[in-house]
PDB file of C-alpha atoms in Angstrom:
ATOM      1  CA  MET A 927     -19.092 -38.810  53.533  1.00 96.00           C
ATOM      2  CA  GLN A 928     -21.210 -36.954  50.988  1.00 98.00           C
ATOM      3  CA  ALA A 929     -23.283 -38.394  48.155  1.00 98.00           C
ATOM      4  CA  VAL A 930     -23.860 -36.517  44.909  1.00 98.00           C
ATOM      5  CA  ILE A 931     -27.011 -37.479  42.988  1.00 98.00           C
ATOM      6  CA  LEU A 932     -27.656 -36.542  39.365  1.00 98.00           C
ATOM      7  CA  ALA A 933     -31.273 -35.397  39.215  1.00 96.00           C
ATOM      8  CA  GLY A 934     -31.425 -33.026  36.248  1.00 92.00           C
ATOM      9  CA  GLY A 935     -31.964 -35.056  33.086  1.00 87.00           C
ATOM     10  CA  LEU A 936     -35.041 -34.843  30.867  1.00 83.00           C
ATOM     11  CA  GLY A 937     -35.983 -38.514  31.152  1.00 77.00           C
ATOM     12  CA  THR A 938     -37.425 -38.577  27.645  1.00 78.00           C
ATOM     13  CA  ARG A 939     -37.806 -42.374  27.539  1.00 79.00           C
ATOM     14  CA  LEU A 940     -40.193 -42.129  30.482  1.00 83.00           C
ATOM     15  CA  GLY A 941     -42.268 -39.383  28.898  1.00 80.00           C
ATOM     16  CA  GLU A 942     -45.517 -40.739  30.310  1.00 80.00           C
ATOM     17  CA  GLU A 943     -44.275 -39.651  33.747  1.00 83.00           C
ATOM     18  CA  THR A 944     -41.659 -36.987  33.074  1.00 87.00           C
ATOM     19  CA  SER A 945     -43.840 -34.644  31.044  1.00 86.00           C
ATOM     20  CA  THR A 946     -45.022 -33.223  34.358  1.00 88.00           C
ATOM     21  CA  ARG A 947     -42.159 -33.936  36.778  1.00 92.00           C
ATOM     22  CA  PRO A 948     -38.429 -34.766  36.811  1.00 93.00           C
ATOM     23  CA  LYS A 949     -37.605 -38.469  36.644  1.00 95.00           C
ATOM     24  CA  PRO A 950     -36.178 -38.625  40.205  1.00 96.00           C
ATOM     25  CA  MET A 951     -39.633 -37.587  41.453  1.00 96.00           C
ATOM     26  CA  VAL A 952     -41.410 -40.521  39.771  1.00 95.00           C
ATOM     27  CA  GLU A 953     -42.828 -42.583  42.615  1.00 96.00           C
ATOM     28  CA  ILE A 954     -42.193 -46.174  43.596  1.00 97.00           C
ATOM     29  CA  GLY A 955     -44.387 -47.321  46.467  1.00 95.00           C
ATOM     30  CA  GLY A 956     -45.695 -43.796  46.957  1.00 94.00           C
ATOM     31  CA  MET A 957     -42.230 -42.253  47.413  1.00 95.00           C
ATOM     32  CA  PRO A 958     -39.998 -40.607  44.779  1.00 96.00           C
ATOM     33  CA  ILE A 959     -37.235 -42.867  43.479  1.00 97.00           C
ATOM     34  CA  ILE A 960     -34.671 -40.306  44.657  1.00 98.00           C
ATOM     35  CA  TRP A 961     -35.941 -40.951  48.198  1.00 97.00           C
ATOM     36  CA  HIS A 962     -35.273 -44.672  47.742  1.00 97.00           C
ATOM     37  CA  ILE A 963     -31.728 -43.919  46.554  1.00 98.00           C
ATOM     38  CA  MET A 964     -31.097 -41.640  49.517  1.00 98.00           C
ATOM     39  CA  LYS A 965     -32.385 -44.322  51.893  1.00 97.00           C
ATOM     40  CA  ILE A 966     -29.899 -46.798  50.382  1.00 98.00           C
ATOM     41  CA  TYR A 967     -27.063 -44.417  51.231  1.00 98.00           C
ATOM     42  CA  SER A 968     -28.528 -43.442  54.578  1.00 97.00           C
ATOM     43  CA  SER A 969     -28.647 -47.081  55.684  1.00 96.00           C
ATOM     44  CA  ALA A 970     -24.842 -47.009  55.361  1.00 97.00           C
ATOM     45  CA  GLY A 971     -24.527 -43.801  57.362  1.00 97.00           C
ATOM     46  CA  VAL A 972     -24.213 -41.445  54.371  1.00 98.00           C
ATOM     47  CA  ASN A 973     -26.632 -38.613  55.165  1.00 98.00           C
ATOM     48  CA  ASP A 974     -25.078 -35.530  53.533  1.00 98.00           C
ATOM     49  CA  PHE A 975     -26.451 -35.140  50.001  1.00 98.00           C
ATOM     50  CA  VAL A 976     -25.700 -32.792  47.120  1.00 98.00           C
ATOM     51  CA  ILE A 977     -28.417 -33.029  44.470  1.00 98.00           C
ATOM     52  CA  CYS A 978     -27.726 -31.774  40.946  1.00 98.00           C
ATOM     53  CA  LEU A 979     -30.926 -30.211  39.614  1.00 98.00           C
ATOM     54  CA  GLY A 980     -31.966 -29.378  36.078  1.00 96.00           C
ATOM     55  CA  TYR A 981     -35.284 -30.141  34.388  1.00 95.00           C
ATOM     56  CA  LYS A 982     -38.141 -29.063  36.699  1.00 95.00           C
ATOM     57  CA  GLY A 983     -35.690 -28.947  39.580  1.00 96.00           C
ATOM     58  CA  TYR A 984     -37.976 -26.669  41.588  1.00 96.00           C
ATOM     59  CA  MET A 985     -40.235 -29.688  42.187  1.00 96.00           C
ATOM     60  CA  ILE A 986     -37.420 -31.480  44.005  1.00 97.00           C
ATOM     61  CA  LYS A 987     -36.717 -28.331  46.025  1.00 97.00           C
ATOM     62  CA  GLU A 988     -40.384 -28.043  46.927  1.00 96.00           C
ATOM     63  CA  TYR A 989     -40.577 -31.685  47.972  1.00 95.00           C
ATOM     64  CA  PHE A 990     -37.732 -31.484  50.458  1.00 95.00           C
ATOM     65  CA  ALA A 991     -38.601 -27.956  51.634  1.00 92.00           C
ATOM     66  CA  ASN A 992     -42.045 -29.306  52.550  1.00 90.00           C
ATOM     67  CA  TYR A 993     -40.935 -32.812  53.498  1.00 89.00           C
ATOM     68  CA  PHE A 994     -43.116 -32.934  56.612  1.00 85.00           C
ATOM     69  CA  LEU A 995     -46.189 -31.935  54.621  1.00 83.00           C
ATOM     70  CA  HIS A 996     -45.551 -34.836  52.253  1.00 83.00           C
ATOM     71  CA  THR A 997     -44.770 -37.497  54.843  1.00 83.00           C
ATOM     72  CA  THR A 998     -46.449 -36.728  58.192  1.00 83.00           C
ATOM     73  CA  ASP A 999     -49.726 -35.611  59.768  1.00 89.00           C
ATOM     74  CA  VAL A1000     -49.967 -31.897  60.477  1.00 87.00           C
ATOM     75  CA  THR A1001     -52.389 -29.379  61.933  1.00 92.00           C
ATOM     76  CA  ILE A1002     -52.513 -26.088  60.044  1.00 91.00           C
ATOM     77  CA  ASP A1003     -53.955 -23.099  61.909  1.00 91.00           C
ATOM     78  CA  LEU A1004     -54.744 -20.477  59.295  1.00 94.00           C
ATOM     79  CA  GLN A1005     -55.661 -17.802  61.833  1.00 90.00           C
ATOM     80  CA  LYS A1006     -52.383 -18.182  63.727  1.00 90.00           C
ATOM     81  CA  ASN A1007     -50.412 -18.907  60.534  1.00 91.00           C
ATOM     82  CA  SER A1008     -48.853 -21.943  62.204  1.00 89.00           C
ATOM     83  CA  VAL A1009     -48.159 -25.572  61.339  1.00 87.00           C
ATOM     84  CA  GLU A1010     -47.960 -28.302  63.973  1.00 89.00           C
ATOM     85  CA  VAL A1011     -46.195 -31.539  62.985  1.00 86.00           C
ATOM     86  CA  HIS A1012     -47.555 -34.530  64.860  1.00 85.00           C
ATOM     87  CA  GLN A1013     -44.678 -36.939  64.339  1.00 76.00           C
ATOM     88  CA  ASN A1014     -41.281 -36.049  65.738  1.00 66.00           C
ATOM     89  CA  TRP A1015     -39.233 -38.429  63.574  1.00 70.00           C
ATOM     90  CA  SER A1016     -37.326 -37.273  60.518  1.00 77.00           C
ATOM     91  CA  GLU A1017     -34.594 -38.442  58.196  1.00 89.00           C
ATOM     92  CA  PRO A1018     -31.130 -37.379  59.427  1.00 93.00           C
ATOM     93  CA  TRP A1019     -30.377 -35.791  56.086  1.00 96.00           C
ATOM     94  CA  ARG A1020     -28.571 -32.623  55.108  1.00 97.00           C
ATOM     95  CA  ILE A1021     -29.556 -31.806  51.530  1.00 98.00           C
ATOM     96  CA  THR A1022     -27.911 -29.231  49.265  1.00 98.00           C
ATOM     97  CA  LEU A1023     -29.962 -28.629  46.103  1.00 98.00           C
ATOM     98  CA  VAL A1024     -28.034 -26.997  43.267  1.00 98.00           C
ATOM     99  CA  ASP A1025     -29.400 -25.772  39.921  1.00 97.00           C
ATOM    100  CA  THR A1026     -26.894 -27.153  37.415  1.00 97.00           C
ATOM    101  CA  GLY A1027     -28.790 -26.320  34.206  1.00 95.00           C
ATOM    102  CA  ALA A1028     -31.441 -28.066  32.163  1.00 92.00           C
ATOM    103  CA  GLU A1029     -29.070 -28.978  29.306  1.00 93.00           C
ATOM    104  CA  THR A1030     -25.904 -29.697  31.297  1.00 96.00           C
ATOM    105  CA  GLN A1031     -24.285 -33.100  30.792  1.00 96.00           C
ATOM    106  CA  THR A1032     -23.454 -35.552  33.588  1.00 97.00           C
ATOM    107  CA  GLY A1033     -19.850 -34.440  34.024  1.00 97.00           C
ATOM    108  CA  GLY A1034     -20.833 -30.800  33.850  1.00 97.00           C
ATOM    109  CA  ARG A1035     -23.344 -31.298  36.645  1.00 97.00           C
ATOM    110  CA  LEU A1036     -20.663 -32.797  38.871  1.00 98.00           C
ATOM    111  CA  LYS A1037     -18.307 -29.909  38.139  1.00 98.00           C
ATOM    112  CA  ALA A1038     -21.077 -27.423  38.944  1.00 98.00           C
ATOM    113  CA  VAL A1039     -21.351 -28.688  42.532  1.00 98.00           C
ATOM    114  CA  ALA A1040     -17.605 -28.895  43.198  1.00 97.00           C
ATOM    115  CA  ASN A1041     -17.675 -26.001  45.673  1.00 97.00           C
ATOM    116  CA  HIS A1042     -20.242 -27.882  47.779  1.00 98.00           C
ATOM    117  CA  LEU A1043     -17.952 -30.898  48.259  1.00 97.00           C
ATOM    118  CA  LYS A1044     -15.619 -31.251  51.213  1.00 96.00           C
ATOM    119  CA  PRO A1045     -12.042 -30.558  50.050  1.00 93.00           C
ATOM    120  CA  GLY A1046      -9.800 -33.617  49.970  1.00 92.00           C
ATOM    121  CA  GLU A1047     -12.521 -36.060  50.985  1.00 96.00           C
ATOM    122  CA  PRO A1048     -13.865 -38.798  48.695  1.00 97.00           C
ATOM    123  CA  PHE A1049     -17.551 -38.712  47.877  1.00 98.00           C
ATOM    124  CA  CYS A1050     -20.225 -41.057  46.562  1.00 98.00           C
ATOM    125  CA  PHE A1051     -21.805 -40.270  43.211  1.00 97.00           C
ATOM    126  CA  THR A1052     -24.741 -41.864  41.402  1.00 98.00           C
ATOM    127  CA  TYR A1053     -27.693 -41.389  39.076  1.00 97.00           C
ATOM    128  CA  GLY A1054     -31.145 -40.361  40.272  1.00 96.00           C
ATOM    129  CA  ASP A1055     -33.007 -43.173  38.562  1.00 94.00           C
ATOM    130  CA  GLY A1056     -31.659 -46.552  39.695  1.00 94.00           C
ATOM    131  CA  VAL A1057     -31.789 -48.727  42.810  1.00 97.00           C
ATOM    132  CA  ALA A1058     -29.752 -51.697  44.021  1.00 97.00           C
ATOM    133  CA  ASP A1059     -29.251 -53.860  47.076  1.00 97.00           C
ATOM    134  CA  ILE A1060     -25.676 -52.646  47.106  1.00 97.00           C
ATOM    135  CA  ASP A1061     -23.630 -52.667  50.308  1.00 97.00           C
ATOM    136  CA  VAL A1062     -22.499 -49.044  50.288  1.00 98.00           C
ATOM    137  CA  THR A1063     -20.272 -49.581  53.331  1.00 98.00           C
ATOM    138  CA  SER A1064     -18.359 -52.328  51.517  1.00 97.00           C
ATOM    139  CA  LEU A1065     -18.189 -50.190  48.369  1.00 97.00           C
ATOM    140  CA  ILE A1066     -16.592 -47.307  50.264  1.00 98.00           C
ATOM    141  CA  ALA A1067     -14.181 -49.649  52.053  1.00 97.00           C
ATOM    142  CA  PHE A1068     -13.216 -51.207  48.708  1.00 96.00           C
ATOM    143  CA  HIS A1069     -12.514 -47.778  47.247  1.00 96.00           C
ATOM    144  CA  ARG A1070     -10.258 -46.855  50.150  1.00 96.00           C
ATOM    145  CA  THR A1071      -8.228 -50.071  49.880  1.00 96.00           C
ATOM    146  CA  GLN A1072      -7.686 -49.670  46.120  1.00 93.00           C
ATOM    147  CA  GLY A1073      -6.054 -46.264  46.397  1.00 94.00           C
ATOM    148  CA  LYS A1074      -7.461 -45.102  43.047  1.00 94.00           C
ATOM    149  CA  ARG A1075      -9.024 -41.766  42.156  1.00 95.00           C
ATOM    150  CA  ALA A1076     -12.390 -43.360  41.383  1.00 95.00           C
ATOM    151  CA  THR A1077     -14.352 -46.591  41.754  1.00 95.00           C
ATOM    152  CA  ILE A1078     -17.191 -47.645  39.473  1.00 95.00           C
ATOM    153  CA  THR A1079     -19.796 -50.233  40.417  1.00 94.00           C
ATOM    154  CA  ALA A1080     -19.951 -52.933  37.747  1.00 93.00           C
ATOM    155  CA  VAL A1081     -23.266 -54.768  37.429  1.00 91.00           C
ATOM    156  CA  THR A1082     -24.880 -57.331  35.150  1.00 86.00           C
ATOM    157  CA  HIS A1083     -27.501 -55.656  33.019  1.00 77.00           C
ATOM    158  CA  PRO A1084     -31.030 -56.984  33.521  1.00 73.00           C
ATOM    159  CA  GLY A1085     -32.423 -59.087  30.674  1.00 64.00           C
ATOM    160  CA  ARG A1086     -35.412 -57.802  28.728  1.00 57.00           C
ATOM    161  CA  PHE A1087     -36.044 -60.315  25.974  1.00 52.00           C
ATOM    162  CA  GLY A1088     -35.875 -64.045  25.419  1.00 52.00           C
ATOM    163  CA  ALA A1089     -32.516 -65.266  24.072  1.00 55.00           C
ATOM    164  CA  ILE A1090     -32.377 -67.823  21.269  1.00 50.00           C
ATOM    165  CA  GLU A1091     -29.368 -70.066  20.594  1.00 60.00           C
ATOM    166  CA  PHE A1092     -29.256 -71.550  17.090  1.00 63.00           C
ATOM    167  CA  ASP A1093     -27.950 -74.753  15.561  1.00 62.00           C
ATOM    168  CA  GLY A1094     -28.304 -74.014  11.878  1.00 63.00           C
ATOM    169  CA  ASP A1095     -31.971 -73.282  11.338  1.00 57.00           C
ATOM    170  CA  LEU A1096     -33.009 -75.063  14.527  1.00 55.00           C
ATOM    171  CA  VAL A1097     -33.344 -73.540  17.974  1.00 50.00           C
ATOM    172  CA  ARG A1098     -30.858 -75.268  20.256  1.00 59.00           C
ATOM    173  CA  ASN A1099     -31.750 -73.379  23.433  1.00 62.00           C
ATOM    174  CA  PHE A1100     -34.160 -70.685  24.550  1.00 54.00           C
ATOM    175  CA  ARG A1101     -33.875 -68.655  27.738  1.00 58.00           C
ATOM    176  CA  GLU A1102     -36.665 -66.252  28.659  1.00 53.00           C
ATOM    177  CA  LYS A1103     -35.324 -62.879  29.792  1.00 54.00           C
ATOM    178  CA  PRO A1104     -31.760 -63.961  30.708  1.00 56.00           C
ATOM    179  CA  ALA A1105     -29.954 -61.592  33.068  1.00 60.00           C
ATOM    180  CA  GLY A1106     -27.464 -60.220  30.588  1.00 56.00           C
ATOM    181  CA  ASP A1107     -24.796 -62.054  28.626  1.00 56.00           C
ATOM    182  CA  GLY A1108     -22.176 -62.262  31.332  1.00 59.00           C
ATOM    183  CA  GLY A1109     -20.743 -58.841  30.539  1.00 71.00           C
ATOM    184  CA  LEU A1110     -20.679 -56.085  33.142  1.00 83.00           C
ATOM    185  CA  ILE A1111     -21.906 -52.518  32.680  1.00 88.00           C
ATOM    186  CA  ASN A1112     -21.758 -49.191  34.503  1.00 92.00           C
ATOM    187  CA  GLY A1113     -24.218 -49.374  37.403  1.00 93.00           C
ATOM    188  CA  GLY A1114     -23.476 -45.941  38.838  1.00 95.00           C
ATOM    189  CA  PHE A1115     -22.775 -45.887  42.585  1.00 97.00           C
ATOM    190  CA  PHE A1116     -19.319 -44.372  42.132  1.00 97.00           C
ATOM    191  CA  VAL A1117     -16.899 -43.351  44.839  1.00 97.00           C
ATOM    192  CA  ALA A1118     -14.422 -40.679  43.774  1.00 97.00           C
ATOM    193  CA  ASP A1119     -11.749 -38.294  44.954  1.00 97.00           C
ATOM    194  CA  PRO A1120     -12.540 -34.611  44.325  1.00 96.00           C
ATOM    195  CA  SER A1121      -9.541 -34.475  41.987  1.00 96.00           C
ATOM    196  CA  VAL A1122     -11.582 -36.257  39.291  1.00 97.00           C
ATOM    197  CA  ILE A1123     -13.406 -32.974  38.743  1.00 97.00           C
ATOM    198  CA  ASP A1124     -10.193 -31.654  37.164  1.00 96.00           C
ATOM    199  CA  LEU A1125     -10.881 -34.056  34.272  1.00 97.00           C
ATOM    200  CA  ILE A1126     -14.190 -32.311  33.495  1.00 97.00           C
ATOM    201  CA  ASP A1127     -13.823 -29.458  31.006  1.00 96.00           C
ATOM    202  CA  GLY A1128     -17.238 -27.849  31.360  1.00 96.00           C
ATOM    203  CA  PRO A1129     -21.025 -28.154  31.118  1.00 97.00           C
ATOM    204  CA  ASP A1130     -20.914 -30.256  27.933  1.00 97.00           C
ATOM    205  CA  THR A1131     -18.599 -32.919  29.346  1.00 97.00           C
ATOM    206  CA  ILE A1132     -20.171 -36.352  29.660  1.00 96.00           C
ATOM    207  CA  TRP A1133     -18.808 -38.088  32.751  1.00 96.00           C
ATOM    208  CA  GLU A1134     -19.036 -41.521  31.144  1.00 94.00           C
ATOM    209  CA  ARG A1135     -16.801 -40.538  28.225  1.00 92.00           C
ATOM    210  CA  SER A1136     -13.592 -38.551  28.525  1.00 93.00           C
ATOM    211  CA  PRO A1137     -13.277 -38.451  32.344  1.00 94.00           C
ATOM    212  CA  LEU A1138     -13.920 -42.180  32.867  1.00 94.00           C
ATOM    213  CA  GLU A1139     -11.886 -43.102  29.773  1.00 94.00           C
ATOM    214  CA  ARG A1140      -8.909 -41.083  31.044  1.00 92.00           C
ATOM    215  CA  LEU A1141      -9.194 -42.583  34.523  1.00 94.00           C
ATOM    216  CA  ALA A1142      -9.278 -46.074  33.032  1.00 94.00           C
ATOM    217  CA  SER A1143      -6.317 -45.501  30.698  1.00 90.00           C
ATOM    218  CA  SER A1144      -4.210 -44.130  33.567  1.00 92.00           C
ATOM    219  CA  GLY A1145      -5.031 -47.069  35.830  1.00 91.00           C
ATOM    220  CA  ASP A1146      -6.956 -44.858  38.243  1.00 93.00           C
ATOM    221  CA  LEU A1147     -10.397 -46.476  37.947  1.00 95.00           C
ATOM    222  CA  ALA A1148     -11.219 -49.466  40.152  1.00 94.00           C
ATOM    223  CA  ALA A1149     -14.255 -51.711  39.636  1.00 94.00           C
ATOM    224  CA  TYR A1150     -16.452 -52.871  42.470  1.00 94.00           C
ATOM    225  CA  ARG A1151     -18.376 -55.922  41.256  1.00 94.00           C
ATOM    226  CA  HIS A1152     -21.972 -56.012  42.461  1.00 95.00           C
ATOM    227  CA  THR A1153     -23.660 -59.331  41.720  1.00 92.00           C
ATOM    228  CA  GLY A1154     -26.922 -58.654  43.520  1.00 94.00           C
ATOM    229  CA  PHE A1155     -30.038 -56.738  42.515  1.00 95.00           C
ATOM    230  CA  TRP A1156     -29.705 -53.641  40.331  1.00 95.00           C
ATOM    231  CA  GLN A1157     -32.396 -51.974  38.240  1.00 94.00           C
ATOM    232  CA  PRO A1158     -32.541 -48.624  36.428  1.00 94.00           C
ATOM    233  CA  MET A1159     -35.812 -46.835  35.718  1.00 94.00           C
ATOM    234  CA  ASP A1160     -35.482 -45.788  32.088  1.00 91.00           C
ATOM    235  CA  THR A1161     -38.955 -46.615  30.770  1.00 92.00           C
ATOM    236  CA  LEU A1162     -42.539 -46.996  31.941  1.00 92.00           C
ATOM    237  CA  ARG A1163     -41.969 -50.749  31.820  1.00 92.00           C
ATOM    238  CA  ASP A1164     -39.122 -50.359  34.333  1.00 93.00           C
ATOM    239  CA  LYS A1165     -41.298 -48.189  36.572  1.00 95.00           C
ATOM    240  CA  ILE A1166     -44.087 -50.776  36.594  1.00 95.00           C
ATOM    241  CA  TYR A1167     -41.561 -53.546  37.299  1.00 95.00           C
ATOM    242  CA  LEU A1168     -40.050 -51.662  40.252  1.00 96.00           C
ATOM    243  CA  GLU A1169     -43.515 -50.951  41.606  1.00 96.00           C
ATOM    244  CA  SER A1170     -44.340 -54.669  41.485  1.00 96.00           C
ATOM    245  CA  LEU A1171     -41.101 -55.471  43.312  1.00 96.00           C
ATOM    246  CA  TRP A1172     -41.937 -52.896  45.989  1.00 96.00           C
ATOM    247  CA  GLN A1173     -45.259 -54.613  46.605  1.00 94.00           C
ATOM    248  CA  GLN A1174     -43.356 -57.894  47.035  1.00 94.00           C
ATOM    249  CA  GLY A1175     -40.858 -56.517  49.524  1.00 93.00           C
ATOM    250  CA  ALA A1176     -38.335 -54.502  47.445  1.00 94.00           C
ATOM    251  CA  PRO A1177     -34.961 -56.282  47.172  1.00 94.00           C
ATOM    252  CA  TRP A1178     -33.148 -52.943  47.469  1.00 95.00           C
ATOM    253  CA  LYS A1179     -34.797 -52.090  50.803  1.00 92.00           C
ATOM    254  CA  SER A1180     -32.250 -52.257  53.619  1.00 84.00           C
ATOM    255  CA  TRP A1181     -33.964 -50.000  56.169  1.00 80.00           C
TER     256      TRP A1181
END
């Protein structure tokens, strides 16, 4: 199975990092967050990736084109114009990097890579800025049993601020940083049939609006409930939080 990763947005809310690089290249534990996402999929045997590039996409191309230079010890002989890699391990990944436009919306990016998807086969699809301890194998199996055109992963949004419950002018209860209010939100990690691309009109189509709304109204959108760890990286605060979790063992690490 293939996995499509959206990696082209501007990441304006993380401007401290994204002024010089695309958000998927912001590092957690010394590795780009897109690498962490790919490892999540790879641990479930999904190793064929299609990455939708946009803002500063050449940096993602450069990273994977020179993956050994970034991750292993090498000997470079300038006179012989040769490079010797000293470790013989590598990720079993096939990576297709596609320029989908700096201003293209999420649905438009997916439509732009349609010709790189295997005809008739479902594919995974997610954002390039969030990690989870999701069981991708179970997610794919769930999608197959539902028989729908698409499956969305529903998660509880992480709490950010203390919640106050009132009794008149008195505080009845206070909970510091509660994990959401019980409602579920879009956590990415979709599985979809290629036919969903027919619902995307063009570059300006936002995947989360018309396509998902039409799938839901036609009864063709299943929800996989993930109750474990999930965390997006929208702000510098999120980046610092994920870095602290990595130092503690990283709850999303399954490899």
